[in-house]
Short mmCIF file of C-alpha atoms in Angstrom, two decimals:
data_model
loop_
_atom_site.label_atom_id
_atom_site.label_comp_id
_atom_site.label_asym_id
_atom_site.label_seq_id
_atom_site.Cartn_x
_atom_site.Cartn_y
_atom_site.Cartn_z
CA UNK A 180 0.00 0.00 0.00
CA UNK A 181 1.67 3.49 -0.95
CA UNK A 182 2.01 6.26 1.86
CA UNK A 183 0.62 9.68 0.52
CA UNK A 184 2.17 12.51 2.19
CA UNK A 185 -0.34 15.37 3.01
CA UNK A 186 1.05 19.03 2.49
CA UNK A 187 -0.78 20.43 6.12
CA UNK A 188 -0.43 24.32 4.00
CA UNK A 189 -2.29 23.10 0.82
CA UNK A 190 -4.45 19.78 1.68
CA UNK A 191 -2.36 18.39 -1.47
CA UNK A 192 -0.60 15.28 -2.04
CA UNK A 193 2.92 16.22 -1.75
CA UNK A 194 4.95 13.05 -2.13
CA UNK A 195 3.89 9.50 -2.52
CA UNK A 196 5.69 6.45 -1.11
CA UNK A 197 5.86 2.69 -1.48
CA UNK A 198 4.60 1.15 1.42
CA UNK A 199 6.93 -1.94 2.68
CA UNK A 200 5.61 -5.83 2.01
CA UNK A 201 5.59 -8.98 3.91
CA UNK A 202 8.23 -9.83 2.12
CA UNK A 203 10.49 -6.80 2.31
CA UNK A 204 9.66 -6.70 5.86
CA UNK A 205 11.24 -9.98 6.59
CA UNK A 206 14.40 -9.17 4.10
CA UNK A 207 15.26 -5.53 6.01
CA UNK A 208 14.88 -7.42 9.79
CA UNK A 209 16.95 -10.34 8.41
CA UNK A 210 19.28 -7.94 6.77
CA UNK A 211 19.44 -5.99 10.31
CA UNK A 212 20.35 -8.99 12.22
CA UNK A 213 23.13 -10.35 9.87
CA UNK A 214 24.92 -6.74 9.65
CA UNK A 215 24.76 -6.76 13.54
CA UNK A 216 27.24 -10.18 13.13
CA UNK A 217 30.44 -7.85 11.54
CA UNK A 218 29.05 -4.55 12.62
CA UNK A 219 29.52 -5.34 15.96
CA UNK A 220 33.41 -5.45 15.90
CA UNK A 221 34.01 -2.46 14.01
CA UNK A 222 35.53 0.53 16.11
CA UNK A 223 34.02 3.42 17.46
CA UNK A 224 36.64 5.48 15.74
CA UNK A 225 35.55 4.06 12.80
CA UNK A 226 31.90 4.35 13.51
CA UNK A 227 32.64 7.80 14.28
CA UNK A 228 33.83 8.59 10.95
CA UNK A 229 31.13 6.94 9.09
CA UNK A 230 28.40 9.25 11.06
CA UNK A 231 30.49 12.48 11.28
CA UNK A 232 30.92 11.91 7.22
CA UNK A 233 27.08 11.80 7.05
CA UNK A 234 26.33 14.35 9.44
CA UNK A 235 28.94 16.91 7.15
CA UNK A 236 26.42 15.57 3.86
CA UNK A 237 23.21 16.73 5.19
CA UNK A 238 24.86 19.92 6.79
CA UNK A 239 25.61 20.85 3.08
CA UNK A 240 21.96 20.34 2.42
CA UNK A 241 20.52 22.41 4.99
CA UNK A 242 18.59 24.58 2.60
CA UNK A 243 16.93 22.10 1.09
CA UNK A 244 16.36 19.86 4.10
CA UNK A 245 14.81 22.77 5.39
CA UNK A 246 12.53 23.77 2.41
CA UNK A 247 11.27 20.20 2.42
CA UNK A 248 10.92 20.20 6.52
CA UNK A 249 7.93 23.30 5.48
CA UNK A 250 6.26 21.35 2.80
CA UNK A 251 6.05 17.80 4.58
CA UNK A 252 4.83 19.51 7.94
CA UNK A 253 4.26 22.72 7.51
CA UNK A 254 7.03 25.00 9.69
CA UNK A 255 7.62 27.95 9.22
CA UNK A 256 10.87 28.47 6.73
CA UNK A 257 12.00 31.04 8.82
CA UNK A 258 12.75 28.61 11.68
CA UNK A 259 13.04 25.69 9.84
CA UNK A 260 16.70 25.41 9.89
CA UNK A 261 17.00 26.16 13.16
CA UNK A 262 16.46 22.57 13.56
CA UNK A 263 19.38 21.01 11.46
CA UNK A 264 21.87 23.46 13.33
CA UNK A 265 20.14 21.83 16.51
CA UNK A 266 20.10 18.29 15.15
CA UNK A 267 24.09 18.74 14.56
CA UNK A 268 24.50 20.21 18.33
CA UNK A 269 22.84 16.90 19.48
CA UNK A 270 25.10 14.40 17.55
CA UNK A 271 28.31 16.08 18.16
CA UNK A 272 27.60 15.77 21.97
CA UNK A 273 26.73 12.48 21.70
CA UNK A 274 29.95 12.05 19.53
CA UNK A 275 31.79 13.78 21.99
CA UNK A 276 30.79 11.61 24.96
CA UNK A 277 30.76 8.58 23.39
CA UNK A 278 34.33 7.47 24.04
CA UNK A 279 34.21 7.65 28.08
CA UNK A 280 30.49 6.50 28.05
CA UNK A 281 31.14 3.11 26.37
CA UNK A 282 34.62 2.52 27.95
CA UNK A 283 34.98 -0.76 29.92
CA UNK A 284 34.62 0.17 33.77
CA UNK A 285 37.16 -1.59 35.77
CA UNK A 286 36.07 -3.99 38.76
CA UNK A 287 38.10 -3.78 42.09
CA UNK A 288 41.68 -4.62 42.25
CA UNK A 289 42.62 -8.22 43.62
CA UNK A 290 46.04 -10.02 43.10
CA UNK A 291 45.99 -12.33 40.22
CA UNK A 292 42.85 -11.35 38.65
CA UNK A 293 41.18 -8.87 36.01
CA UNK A 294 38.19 -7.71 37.10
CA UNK A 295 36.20 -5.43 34.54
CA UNK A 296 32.31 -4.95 33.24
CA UNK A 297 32.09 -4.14 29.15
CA UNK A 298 29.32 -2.31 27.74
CA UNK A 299 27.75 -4.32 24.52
CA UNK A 300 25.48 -3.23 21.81
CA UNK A 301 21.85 -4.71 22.67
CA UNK A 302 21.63 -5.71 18.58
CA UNK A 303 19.35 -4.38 15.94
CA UNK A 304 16.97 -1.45 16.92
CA UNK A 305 14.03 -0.27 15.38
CA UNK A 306 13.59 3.64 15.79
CA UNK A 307 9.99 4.55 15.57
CA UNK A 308 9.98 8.55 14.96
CA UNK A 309 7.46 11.39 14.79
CA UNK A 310 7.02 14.25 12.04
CA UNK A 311 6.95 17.33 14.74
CA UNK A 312 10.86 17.77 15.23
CA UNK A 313 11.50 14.52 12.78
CA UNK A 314 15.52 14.99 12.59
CA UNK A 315 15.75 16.02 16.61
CA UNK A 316 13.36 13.13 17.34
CA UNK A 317 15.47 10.84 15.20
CA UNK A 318 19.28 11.75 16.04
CA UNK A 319 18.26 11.54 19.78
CA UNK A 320 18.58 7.61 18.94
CA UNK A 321 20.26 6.91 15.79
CA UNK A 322 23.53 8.78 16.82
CA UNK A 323 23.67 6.76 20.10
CA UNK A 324 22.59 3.45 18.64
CA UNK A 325 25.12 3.69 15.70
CA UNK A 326 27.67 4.58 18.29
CA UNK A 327 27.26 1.66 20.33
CA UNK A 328 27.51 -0.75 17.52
CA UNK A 329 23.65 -1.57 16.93
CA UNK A 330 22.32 -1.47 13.22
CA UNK A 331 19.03 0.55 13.01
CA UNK A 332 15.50 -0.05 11.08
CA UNK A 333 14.37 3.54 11.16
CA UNK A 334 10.49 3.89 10.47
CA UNK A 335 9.68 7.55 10.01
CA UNK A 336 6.52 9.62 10.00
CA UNK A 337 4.70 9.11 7.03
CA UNK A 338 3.86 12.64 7.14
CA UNK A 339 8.11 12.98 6.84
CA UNK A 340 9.22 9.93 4.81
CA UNK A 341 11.63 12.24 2.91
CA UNK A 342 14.12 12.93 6.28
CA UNK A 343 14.54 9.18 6.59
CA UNK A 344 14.97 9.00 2.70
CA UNK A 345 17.90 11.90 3.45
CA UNK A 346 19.51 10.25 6.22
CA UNK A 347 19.90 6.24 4.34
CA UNK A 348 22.04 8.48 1.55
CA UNK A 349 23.65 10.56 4.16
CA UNK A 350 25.07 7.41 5.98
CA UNK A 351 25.41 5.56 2.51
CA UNK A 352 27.91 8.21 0.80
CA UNK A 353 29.41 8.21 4.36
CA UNK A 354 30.39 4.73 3.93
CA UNK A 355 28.60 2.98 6.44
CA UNK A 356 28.47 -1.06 5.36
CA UNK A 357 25.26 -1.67 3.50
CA UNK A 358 22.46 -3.22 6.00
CA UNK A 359 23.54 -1.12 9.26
CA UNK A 360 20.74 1.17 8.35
CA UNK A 361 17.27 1.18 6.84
CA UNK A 362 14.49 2.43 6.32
CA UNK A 363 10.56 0.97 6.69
CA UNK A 364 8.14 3.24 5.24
CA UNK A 365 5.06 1.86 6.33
CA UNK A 366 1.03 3.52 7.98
CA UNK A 367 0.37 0.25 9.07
CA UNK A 368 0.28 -0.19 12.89
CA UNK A 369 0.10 -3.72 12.54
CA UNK A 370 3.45 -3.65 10.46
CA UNK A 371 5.69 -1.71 12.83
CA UNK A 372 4.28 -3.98 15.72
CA UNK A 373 5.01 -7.32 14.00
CA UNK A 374 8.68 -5.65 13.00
CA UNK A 375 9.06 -5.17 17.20
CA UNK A 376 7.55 -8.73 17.81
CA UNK A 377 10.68 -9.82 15.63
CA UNK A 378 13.84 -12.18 17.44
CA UNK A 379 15.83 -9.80 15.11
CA UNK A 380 14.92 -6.30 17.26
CA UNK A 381 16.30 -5.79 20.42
CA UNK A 382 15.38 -2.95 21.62
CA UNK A 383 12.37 -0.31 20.29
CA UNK A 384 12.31 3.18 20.45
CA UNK A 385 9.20 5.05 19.99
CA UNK A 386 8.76 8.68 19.66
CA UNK A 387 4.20 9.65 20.01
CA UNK A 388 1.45 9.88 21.58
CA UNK A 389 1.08 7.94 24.95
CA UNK A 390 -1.23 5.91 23.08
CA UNK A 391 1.21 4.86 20.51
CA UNK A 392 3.66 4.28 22.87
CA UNK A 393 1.53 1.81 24.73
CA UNK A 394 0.72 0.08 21.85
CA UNK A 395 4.04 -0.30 21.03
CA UNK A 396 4.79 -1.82 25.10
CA UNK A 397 1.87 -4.30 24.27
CA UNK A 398 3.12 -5.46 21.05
CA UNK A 399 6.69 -6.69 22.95
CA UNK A 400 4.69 -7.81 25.75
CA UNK A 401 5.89 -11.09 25.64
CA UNK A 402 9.68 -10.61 24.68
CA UNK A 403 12.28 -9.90 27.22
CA UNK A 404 13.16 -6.41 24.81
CA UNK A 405 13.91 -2.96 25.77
CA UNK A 406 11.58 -0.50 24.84
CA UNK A 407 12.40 3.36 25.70
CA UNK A 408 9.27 5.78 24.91
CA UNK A 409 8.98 9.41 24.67
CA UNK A 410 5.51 9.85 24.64
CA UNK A 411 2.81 12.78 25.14
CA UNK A 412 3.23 15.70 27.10
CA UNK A 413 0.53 18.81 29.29
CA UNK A 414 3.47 20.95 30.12
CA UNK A 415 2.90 23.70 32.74
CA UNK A 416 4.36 27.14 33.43
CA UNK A 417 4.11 29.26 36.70
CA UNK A 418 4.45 32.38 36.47
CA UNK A 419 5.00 34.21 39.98
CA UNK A 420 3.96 37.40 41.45
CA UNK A 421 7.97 38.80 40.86
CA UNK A 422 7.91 37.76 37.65
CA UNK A 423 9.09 40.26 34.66
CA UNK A 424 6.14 40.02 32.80
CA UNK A 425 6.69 41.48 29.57
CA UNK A 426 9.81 39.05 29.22
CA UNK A 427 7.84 36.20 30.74
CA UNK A 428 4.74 36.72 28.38
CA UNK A 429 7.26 36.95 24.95
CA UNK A 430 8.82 33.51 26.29
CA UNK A 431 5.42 31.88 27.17
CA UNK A 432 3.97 32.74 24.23
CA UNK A 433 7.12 31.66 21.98
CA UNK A 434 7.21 28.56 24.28
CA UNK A 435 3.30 27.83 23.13
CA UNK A 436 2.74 28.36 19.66
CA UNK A 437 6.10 27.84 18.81
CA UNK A 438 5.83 24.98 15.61
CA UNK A 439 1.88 25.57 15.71
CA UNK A 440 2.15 24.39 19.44
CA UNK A 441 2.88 20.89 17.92
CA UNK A 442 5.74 19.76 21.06
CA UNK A 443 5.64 17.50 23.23
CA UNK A 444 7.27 19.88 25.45
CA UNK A 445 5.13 23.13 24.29
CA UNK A 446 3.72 24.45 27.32
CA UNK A 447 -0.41 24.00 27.08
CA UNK A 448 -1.19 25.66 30.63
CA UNK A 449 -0.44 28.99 32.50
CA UNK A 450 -0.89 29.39 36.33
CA UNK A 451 -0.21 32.83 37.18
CA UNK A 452 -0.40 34.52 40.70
CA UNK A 453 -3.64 36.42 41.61
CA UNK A 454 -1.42 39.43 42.09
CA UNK A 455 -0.26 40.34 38.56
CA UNK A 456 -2.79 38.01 36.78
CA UNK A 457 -4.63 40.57 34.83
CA UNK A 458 -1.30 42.59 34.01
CA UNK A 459 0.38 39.04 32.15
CA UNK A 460 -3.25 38.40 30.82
CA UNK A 461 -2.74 42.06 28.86
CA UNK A 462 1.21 41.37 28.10
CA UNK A 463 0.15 37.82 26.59
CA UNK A 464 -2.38 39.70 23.86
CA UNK A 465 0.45 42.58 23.34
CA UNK A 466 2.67 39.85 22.14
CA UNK A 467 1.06 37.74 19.90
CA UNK A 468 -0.79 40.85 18.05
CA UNK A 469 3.02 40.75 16.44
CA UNK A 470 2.38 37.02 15.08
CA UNK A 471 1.90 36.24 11.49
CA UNK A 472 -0.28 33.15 10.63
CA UNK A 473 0.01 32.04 6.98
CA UNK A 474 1.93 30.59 4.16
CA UNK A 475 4.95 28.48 5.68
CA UNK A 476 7.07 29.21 2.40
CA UNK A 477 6.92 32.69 3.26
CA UNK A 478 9.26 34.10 5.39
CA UNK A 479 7.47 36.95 7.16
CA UNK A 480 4.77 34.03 8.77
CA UNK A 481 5.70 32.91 12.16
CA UNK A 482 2.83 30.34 12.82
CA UNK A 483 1.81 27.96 10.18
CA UNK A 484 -0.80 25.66 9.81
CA UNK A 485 -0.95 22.18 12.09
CA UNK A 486 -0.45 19.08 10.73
CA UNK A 487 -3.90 17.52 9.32
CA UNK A 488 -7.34 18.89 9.36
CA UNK A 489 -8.28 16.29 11.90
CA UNK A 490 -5.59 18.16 14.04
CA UNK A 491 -7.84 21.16 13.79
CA UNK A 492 -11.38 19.42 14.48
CA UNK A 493 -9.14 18.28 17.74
CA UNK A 494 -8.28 21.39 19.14
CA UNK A 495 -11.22 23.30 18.16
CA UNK A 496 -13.18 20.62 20.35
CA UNK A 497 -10.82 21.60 22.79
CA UNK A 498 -11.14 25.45 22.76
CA UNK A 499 -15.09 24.85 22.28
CA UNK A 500 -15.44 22.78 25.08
CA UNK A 501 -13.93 25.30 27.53
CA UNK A 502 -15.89 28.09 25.93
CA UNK A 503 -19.06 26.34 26.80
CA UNK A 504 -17.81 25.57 30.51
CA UNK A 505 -16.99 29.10 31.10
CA UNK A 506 -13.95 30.59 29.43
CA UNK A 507 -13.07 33.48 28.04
CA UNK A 508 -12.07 34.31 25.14
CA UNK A 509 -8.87 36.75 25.01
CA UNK A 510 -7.35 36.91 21.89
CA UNK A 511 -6.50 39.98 20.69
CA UNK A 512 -7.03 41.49 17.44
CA UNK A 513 -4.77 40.24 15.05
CA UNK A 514 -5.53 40.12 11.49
CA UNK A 515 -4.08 37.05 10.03
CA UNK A 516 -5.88 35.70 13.14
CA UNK A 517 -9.36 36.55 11.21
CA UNK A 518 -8.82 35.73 7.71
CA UNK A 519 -7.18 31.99 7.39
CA UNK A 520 -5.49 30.55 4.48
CA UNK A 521 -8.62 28.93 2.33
CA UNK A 522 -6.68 25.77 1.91
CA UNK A 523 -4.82 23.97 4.36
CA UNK A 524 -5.19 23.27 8.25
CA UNK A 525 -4.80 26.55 9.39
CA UNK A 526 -6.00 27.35 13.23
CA UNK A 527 -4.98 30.35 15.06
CA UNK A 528 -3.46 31.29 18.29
CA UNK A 529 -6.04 31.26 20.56
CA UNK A 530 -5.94 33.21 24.15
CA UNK A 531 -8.44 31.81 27.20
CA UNK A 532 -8.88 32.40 30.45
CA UNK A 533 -10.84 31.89 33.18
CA UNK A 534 -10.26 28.00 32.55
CA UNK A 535 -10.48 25.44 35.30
CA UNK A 536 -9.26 21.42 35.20
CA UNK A 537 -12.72 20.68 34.31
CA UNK A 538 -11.75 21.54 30.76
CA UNK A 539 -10.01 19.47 28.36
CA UNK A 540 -8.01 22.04 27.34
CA UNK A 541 -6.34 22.17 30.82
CA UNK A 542 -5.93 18.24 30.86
CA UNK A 543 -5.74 16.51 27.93
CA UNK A 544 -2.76 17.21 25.37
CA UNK A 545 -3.90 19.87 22.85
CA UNK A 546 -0.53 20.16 20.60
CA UNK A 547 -1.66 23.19 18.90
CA UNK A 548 -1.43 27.12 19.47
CA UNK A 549 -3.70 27.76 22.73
CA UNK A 550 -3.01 29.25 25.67
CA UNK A 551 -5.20 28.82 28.85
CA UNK A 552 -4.47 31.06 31.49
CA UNK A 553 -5.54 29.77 34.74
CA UNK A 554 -5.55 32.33 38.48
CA UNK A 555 -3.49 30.69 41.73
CA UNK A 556 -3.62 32.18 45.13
CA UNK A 557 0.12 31.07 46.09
CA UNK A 558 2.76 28.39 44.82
CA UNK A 559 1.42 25.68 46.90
CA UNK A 560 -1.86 25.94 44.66
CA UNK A 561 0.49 26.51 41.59
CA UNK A 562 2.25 23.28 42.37
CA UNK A 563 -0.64 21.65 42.92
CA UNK A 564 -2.29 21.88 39.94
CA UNK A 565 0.92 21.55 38.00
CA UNK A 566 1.41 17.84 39.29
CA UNK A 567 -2.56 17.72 38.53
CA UNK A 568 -2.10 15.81 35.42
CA UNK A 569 -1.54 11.95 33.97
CA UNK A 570 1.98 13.47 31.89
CA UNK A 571 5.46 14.82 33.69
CA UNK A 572 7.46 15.64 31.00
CA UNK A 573 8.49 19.37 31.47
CA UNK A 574 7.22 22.09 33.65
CA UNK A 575 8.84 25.60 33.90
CA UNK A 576 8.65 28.19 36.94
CA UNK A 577 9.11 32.32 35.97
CA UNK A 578 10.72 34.22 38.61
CA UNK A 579 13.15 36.80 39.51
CA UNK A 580 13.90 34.85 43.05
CA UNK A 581 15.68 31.44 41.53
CA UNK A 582 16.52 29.78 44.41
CA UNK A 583 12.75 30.33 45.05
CA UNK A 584 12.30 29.13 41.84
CA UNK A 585 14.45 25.74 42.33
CA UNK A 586 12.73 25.37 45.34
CA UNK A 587 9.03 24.99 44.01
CA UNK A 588 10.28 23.15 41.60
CA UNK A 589 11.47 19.80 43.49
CA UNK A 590 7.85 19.29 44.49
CA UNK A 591 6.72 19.65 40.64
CA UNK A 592 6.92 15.65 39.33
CA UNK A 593 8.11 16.62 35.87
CA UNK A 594 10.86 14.76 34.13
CA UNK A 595 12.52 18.38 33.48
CA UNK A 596 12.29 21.36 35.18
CA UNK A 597 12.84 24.79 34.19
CA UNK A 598 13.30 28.08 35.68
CA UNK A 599 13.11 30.96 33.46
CA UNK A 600 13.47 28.78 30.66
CA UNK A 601 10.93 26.58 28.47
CA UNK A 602 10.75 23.86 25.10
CA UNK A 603 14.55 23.30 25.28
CA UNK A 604 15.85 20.09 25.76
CA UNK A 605 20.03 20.28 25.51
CA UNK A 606 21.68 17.57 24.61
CA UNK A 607 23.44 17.42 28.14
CA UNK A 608 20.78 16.84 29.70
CA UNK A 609 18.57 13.61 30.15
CA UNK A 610 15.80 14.15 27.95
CA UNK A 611 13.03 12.16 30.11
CA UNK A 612 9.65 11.81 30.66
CA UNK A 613 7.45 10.98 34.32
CA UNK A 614 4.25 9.22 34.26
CA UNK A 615 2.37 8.59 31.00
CA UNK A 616 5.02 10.67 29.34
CA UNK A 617 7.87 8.24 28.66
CA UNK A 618 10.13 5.10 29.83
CA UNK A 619 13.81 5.66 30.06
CA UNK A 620 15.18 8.60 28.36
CA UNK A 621 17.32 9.87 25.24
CA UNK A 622 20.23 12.58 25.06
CA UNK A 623 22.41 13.37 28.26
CA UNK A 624 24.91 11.43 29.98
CA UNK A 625 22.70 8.32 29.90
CA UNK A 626 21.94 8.53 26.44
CA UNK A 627 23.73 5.27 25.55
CA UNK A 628 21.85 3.26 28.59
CA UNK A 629 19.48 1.78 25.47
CA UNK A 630 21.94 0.56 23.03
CA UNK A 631 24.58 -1.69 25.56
CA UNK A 632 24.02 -4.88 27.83
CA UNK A 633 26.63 -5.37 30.22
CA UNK A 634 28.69 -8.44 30.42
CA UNK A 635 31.24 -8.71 33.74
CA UNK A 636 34.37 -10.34 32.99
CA UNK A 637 36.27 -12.42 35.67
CA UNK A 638 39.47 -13.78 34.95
CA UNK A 639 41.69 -15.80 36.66
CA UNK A 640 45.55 -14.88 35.56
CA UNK A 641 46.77 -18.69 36.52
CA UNK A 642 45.86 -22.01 35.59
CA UNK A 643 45.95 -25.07 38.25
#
């Protein structure tokens, strides 16, 4: 069956791809597991060079891997390659780290004996990845996986087939040995979960919605595999009563409808204190009357369309279903905000307040450009209601007082906090999600954990 890729600024069919069968499923797991075999022993110097060489490719290509980053999902081009710079920050860390992160660590010293634990690549992975931030999403494992000395089966969005398409003749011209990695362009649920039922796959890494993600769990259910998930997120900010609002409300707002609000890390609710409430309320509208909603491809927009029309019957429920319960509408007048694109799945920025947790909007993930503004009496109440909630991947506190700051914080069960900062996972840092919002965690010093069993060696240095 062939995967047709939906332009999200036209409603169009953009690019059409073959869709994998049976049989070509069974050749690119067997071909995974066989590669693993020589793969295995090569260096890490020399798997260095092979992904450094394909890294330098697509670097050359940034314009166009941009351009067709706005066509398959819609960014704006002005940002859009902001995200290959980022994508090249992320692998050189990992490149940087890799050497003292894999090295054997020594046992304790005993007279005639070596002592030592190795670190081993798990085997063939399959890398499930999502069209939002499809070459972050996607380096966050392949970089790590390569490094360790597992061959990958990456299986891309089909809503960005062409990045996965970019990065098999990125590592191709780069040398890599044929088989190390694919690609499986498939739609098919059923597919991906009978590729992660395979003996071949060893571990899975999934990159969705919490749903997705526990389909994915199910499907391995009854294999003793690793599965790491970065699933959905309902990321809070606080904003306190010493906050600087104007620069609070330009980073909220950035931190919101940045990408159409489609992040898992995009913050989708505001607590702010009683005390300057209405004051951020009127900074919020000053700021986005400068957005520009339209036409990706031109370089003046700033928020483009979401992903699929669907997308926009979802968040419209959303916003609806708070207006009914209560809210208030406070958008301010902005005219690209009135008169949409005619084609495409355009939805604007929306402003509410006056919202409560008896709204979906305040509980459920809305991945699109709203903002619900809710009143707190104090930072206990704050707290509370940001730990209200089934997901824990980021929440972020605004404050002048930082200690103050780092102090509400370590009662906030979020798998990164921020203070004075939002939607920016570095590539030092454990990128990790609490609750329903993930299983073990990508990037940071830990970003190998996935890829390598452990095996302890004990040797004896004499004989009888």
């Amino acid at each position: 069956m062939s995967i047709n890729t939906i332009s999200p600024s036209t409603g169009s069919t953009i690019f059409t791809h073959p869709g994998v069968a049976p049989a070509e499923l069974d050749l690119i797991l067997s071909t995974a597991a066989s590669s693993f075999a020589s793969y295995k022993k090569t260096t890490l110097s020399q798997r260095k060079t092979w992904i450094t060489a394909a890294l330098d490719r697509m670097a050359g290509l940034k314009e166009t891997l941009s351009q067709e980053l706005t066509a398959q999902m819609g960014r704006p081009a002005a940002f859009a390659g902001v995200e290959i710079d980022t994508m090249r920050k992320r692998a050189d860390y990992m490149l940087s780290i890799a050497e003292d992160k894999l090295a054997d660590m020594p046992g304790q010293a005993e007279e005639g004996f070596k002592r030592w634990t190795s670190q081993e690549p798990v085997g063939p992975v399959l890398i499930i990845s999502a069209w939002n931030f499809p070459y972050l999403i996607t380096i966050n494992t392949i970089v790590p996986a390569l490094l360790a000395g597992c061959p990958v089966i990456l299986k891309p969005s089909p809503q960005t087939p062409l990045v996965a398409d970019r990065f098999l003749a990125a590592f191709s011209a780069a040398g890599l040995p044929a088989g190390v990695f694919q690609v499986l362009h498939t739609g098919s649920l059923k597919t991906v979960q009978i590729a992660a039922q395979h003996p071949a796959v060893q571990q899975v890494c999934f990159t969705g919605p919490t749903a997705g993600g526990l389909a994915m769990k199910k499907a391995t259910v009854d294999r003793v595999v690793g599965v790491n998930l970065e699933l959905g997120g309902k990321d809070p900010a606080y904003v306190r009563a010493d906050a600087d609002l104007k620069w609070t409300a330009a980073n909220i707002v950035d931190g919101a409808v940045f990408n159409s609000g489609q992040s898992c890390c995009a913050i989708e609710r505001v607590y702010v204190h009683a005390d300057v409430h209405d004051a951020f309320v009127v900074e919020l509208q000053k700021e986005l009357e400068g957005y520009k909603l339209g036409d990706p491809a031109a370089k003046a927009t700033t928020v483009g369309p979401v992903i699929s029309a669907a997308a926009v019957k979802a968040i419209t429920a959303q916003v609806d279903d708070a207006l009914v319960k209560g809210a208030v509408d406070a958008t301010p007048a902005n005219a690209t905000f009135q008169t949409l694109p005619a084609s495409g799945s355009y939805i604007a920025p929306r402003l509410l307040t006056n919202v409560n947790h008896d709204m979906a909007v305040m509980t459920a993930e809305t991945f699109g450009p709203i903002i619900p503004v809710m009143k707190v009496a104090s930072d206990e109440e704050a707290v509370a209601l940001m730990n209200d909630s089934e997901y824990g991947l980021t929440a972020s506190i605004w404050t002048r007082d930082v200690a103050r700051g780092e102090e509400i914080g370590a009662d906030v069960e979020a798998g990164t906090l921020f203070v004075n900062r939002c939607d920016c996972p570095n590539p030092d840092l454990a990128w990790v999600g609490w609750k329903n919002s993930g299983l073990g965690c990508t990037l940071g010093p830990r970003g190998f954990d996935a890829f390598v069993k452990l095996r302890s060696h004990h040797i004896r240095l004499t004989h009888g």
